[in-house]
CSV table of C-alpha atoms in Angstrom, one decimal:
chain,number,residue,atom,x,y,z
A,1,GLU,CA,38.5,100.2,142.4
A,2,GLU,CA,38.9,102.7,145.3
A,3,TYR,CA,36.6,104.5,147.7
A,4,THR,CA,37.5,107.7,149.6
A,5,LEU,CA,35.9,108.8,152.9
A,6,VAL,CA,36.0,112.5,153.5
A,7,CYS,CA,35.5,114.2,156.9
A,8,SER,CA,35.1,118.0,157.0
A,9,VAL,CA,35.2,120.0,160.2
A,10,SER,CA,34.7,123.7,160.8
A,11,PRO,CA,35.8,126.2,162.0
A,12,ALA,CA,39.6,125.7,161.7
A,13,ASP,CA,41.6,125.5,164.9
A,14,GLU,CA,45.3,124.6,165.3
A,15,ARG,CA,44.3,122.6,168.4
A,16,LEU,CA,41.9,120.5,166.4
A,17,THR,CA,42.6,116.8,165.8
A,18,VAL,CA,40.5,114.9,163.3
A,19,GLU,CA,40.6,111.1,163.1
A,20,TRP,CA,39.1,108.3,161.0
A,21,LEU,CA,38.3,105.1,162.9
A,22,ALA,CA,37.9,101.8,161.2
A,23,PRO,CA,35.1,99.4,162.0
A,24,SER,CA,37.5,97.7,164.5
A,25,GLY,CA,37.8,101.0,166.4
A,26,SER,CA,41.5,101.5,165.4
A,27,VAL,CA,42.6,104.9,164.1
A,28,VAL,CA,43.4,104.6,160.4
A,29,GLU,CA,44.0,108.3,159.6
A,30,SER,CA,44.7,111.3,161.9
A,31,GLY,CA,45.4,115.0,161.3
A,32,SER,CA,46.0,118.0,163.5
A,33,GLY,CA,45.1,121.6,162.7
A,34,THR,CA,43.2,120.5,159.6
A,35,THR,CA,39.5,121.0,158.6
A,36,GLN,CA,39.4,118.0,156.2
A,37,LEU,CA,40.7,114.5,156.5
A,38,THR,CA,40.4,111.7,153.9
A,39,HIS,CA,40.9,108.0,154.1
A,40,THR,CA,41.1,106.0,150.9
A,41,LEU,CA,40.3,102.3,150.6
A,42,ASN,CA,42.4,101.1,147.7
A,43,PRO,CA,41.7,98.6,146.4
A,44,LEU,CA,38.3,98.4,147.9
A,45,LEU,CA,37.9,94.8,149.3
A,46,PRO,CA,35.0,92.9,151.0
A,47,SER,CA,36.9,93.1,154.3
A,48,HIS,CA,36.6,96.9,154.2
A,49,GLY,CA,32.9,96.8,154.9
A,50,GLY,CA,31.6,98.2,158.1
A,51,GLU,CA,31.0,101.5,160.0
A,52,TYR,CA,33.8,104.1,159.8
A,53,ARG,CA,33.7,107.0,162.3
A,54,CYS,CA,35.1,110.5,161.9
A,55,ARG,CA,35.9,112.1,165.3
A,56,ALA,CA,37.0,115.7,166.0
A,57,THR,CA,38.6,116.6,169.3
A,58,LEU,CA,40.4,119.6,170.9
A,59,GLN,CA,43.3,119.7,173.4
A,60,GLY,CA,44.8,116.3,172.5
A,61,GLY,CA,41.5,114.4,172.8
A,62,GLN,CA,40.4,116.0,176.1
A,63,GLU,CA,37.4,117.9,174.6
A,64,MET,CA,35.2,116.0,172.2
A,65,LEU,CA,33.7,118.3,169.5
A,66,GLY,CA,31.8,115.7,167.5
A,67,GLU,CA,31.6,112.4,165.8
A,68,ASP,CA,29.8,111.1,162.7
A,69,ALA,CA,29.7,107.7,161.0
A,70,VAL,CA,29.4,106.3,157.5
A,71,ASN,CA,28.6,102.7,156.7
A,72,VAL,CA,30.6,101.1,153.9
A,73,ILE,CA,28.9,98.2,152.2
A,74,VAL,CA,31.0,96.3,149.7
A,75,SER,CA,29.0,94.1,147.3
A,76,VAL,CA,30.9,91.3,145.6
A,77,PRO,CA,29.6,90.2,142.2
A,78,PRO,CA,29.1,86.5,141.8
A,79,PRO,CA,32.2,84.7,140.4
A,80,GLU,CA,32.4,83.7,136.8
A,81,VAL,CA,32.1,79.9,136.4
A,82,THR,CA,34.3,78.1,134.0
A,83,THR,CA,34.0,74.5,132.9
A,84,GLU,CA,36.5,72.4,131.0
A,85,TYR,CA,36.7,69.0,129.5
A,86,LYS,CA,40.0,67.1,129.5
A,87,ALA,CA,40.7,63.8,127.8
A,88,ILE,CA,42.9,61.5,129.8
A,89,PRO,CA,44.3,58.0,128.9
A,90,ASP,CA,41.4,56.1,130.5
A,91,GLY,CA,38.5,58.5,129.7
A,92,TYR,CA,37.9,62.1,130.5
A,93,VAL,CA,37.6,64.5,133.4
A,94,LEU,CA,35.1,67.4,133.7
A,95,PHE,CA,36.4,70.5,135.6
A,96,CYS,CA,34.4,73.3,137.0
A,97,TYR,CA,36.1,76.3,138.7
A,98,VAL,CA,35.7,79.9,139.7
A,99,VAL,CA,38.5,82.4,140.2
A,100,LEU,CA,38.1,84.7,143.2
A,101,ILE,CA,39.8,88.0,144.1
A,102,GLU,CA,42.4,88.0,146.9
A,103,ASP,CA,40.3,89.1,149.8
A,104,THR,CA,37.1,87.0,149.6
A,105,PRO,CA,37.1,84.7,152.7
A,106,LEU,CA,33.3,85.1,153.3
A,107,LEU,CA,32.6,84.4,149.6
A,108,VAL,CA,34.7,81.2,149.7
A,109,ASP,CA,33.0,80.1,152.9
A,110,GLY,CA,29.5,80.5,151.3
A,111,LEU,CA,30.4,78.9,147.9
A,112,THR,CA,29.1,75.5,146.9
A,113,MET,CA,29.8,73.8,143.6
A,114,GLU,CA,28.0,70.7,142.3
A,115,TRP,CA,28.0,68.6,139.1
A,116,PHE,CA,24.7,67.3,137.7
A,117,ASN,CA,23.9,64.8,135.1
A,118,GLN,CA,21.2,66.5,132.9
A,119,SER,CA,19.7,63.3,131.7
A,120,ASP,CA,18.4,62.2,135.1
A,121,GLY,CA,19.1,65.3,137.3
A,122,SER,CA,21.3,63.3,139.6
A,123,SER,CA,24.1,65.0,141.6
A,124,LEU,CA,27.6,63.7,140.9
A,125,GLY,CA,29.6,65.5,143.5
A,126,LYS,CA,29.4,68.5,145.7
A,127,ARG,CA,32.1,70.6,147.3
A,128,SER,CA,31.9,73.6,149.7
A,129,GLY,CA,34.8,76.0,150.2
A,130,THR,CA,37.6,73.5,149.6
A,131,SER,CA,40.2,72.6,147.0
A,132,ILE,CA,41.5,76.2,146.8
A,133,THR,CA,44.6,76.9,144.6
A,134,VAL,CA,46.4,80.2,145.0
A,135,LEU,CA,47.3,81.6,141.6
A,136,SER,CA,50.5,83.6,140.9
A,137,ASP,CA,48.7,86.9,140.9
A,138,GLY,CA,47.1,86.3,144.3
A,139,ARG,CA,43.7,85.3,143.1
A,140,ARG,CA,42.3,82.0,144.3
A,141,ARG,CA,40.8,79.2,142.2
A,142,LEU,CA,38.1,77.0,143.8
A,143,GLY,CA,37.3,73.9,141.8
A,144,ILE,CA,35.5,70.6,141.6
A,145,ASP,CA,36.0,67.8,139.1
A,146,HIS,CA,34.1,64.8,138.0
A,147,LYS,CA,35.5,61.7,136.2
A,148,PRO,CA,32.8,59.5,134.8
A,149,GLN,CA,33.6,55.9,135.5
A,150,MET,CA,32.1,54.1,132.5
A,151,THR,CA,31.3,54.9,128.9
A,152,SER,CA,27.6,54.6,129.9
A,153,ASP,CA,28.2,57.7,132.1
A,154,GLY,CA,28.3,59.8,128.9
A,155,GLY,CA,25.8,62.6,128.6
A,156,VAL,CA,25.2,66.3,129.3
A,157,TYR,CA,26.6,67.6,132.5
A,158,THR,CA,26.2,70.9,134.2
A,159,CYS,CA,28.1,72.6,137.0
A,160,GLN,CA,26.0,74.6,139.4
A,161,VAL,CA,27.6,77.2,141.7
A,162,SER,CA,25.7,78.8,144.6
A,163,LEU,CA,26.5,81.5,147.1
A,164,SER,CA,25.1,81.9,150.6
A,165,SER,CA,26.0,84.8,152.9
A,166,GLU,CA,25.7,82.7,156.1
């Protein structure tokens, strides 16, 4: 998915410089003698969020004509949770994982995964922002596993995934 910012300035003047400034303040696009300047965020990522400013100046930046801002808010949908059951020689292992897009550091930091035994509601293991595996296509897999210790540990298990923005 992409998002394009458009800045239009009038009247046209060959001495006019138009710039797009990123949230960090650095110039990400610049054009001289133009009345319209675009900046495309492609692919649109969570790190692209913030206030972008369009600035128009004359005489190489000596005379400020105007500046306007647009706030880009990038919403990340919750990750899809996958659970798997795998038999091993001495029992079985339950796996719970989510696959995240490349640029989701804030999401990973706020992600918590936990296994629960449905019969008594007890927590069997909790993990926050760890055990990250980078996949061949750049996505990241965050997982948690649980290996019941005895046959009496049989039952219904659920994996709960929660996100916090803090």
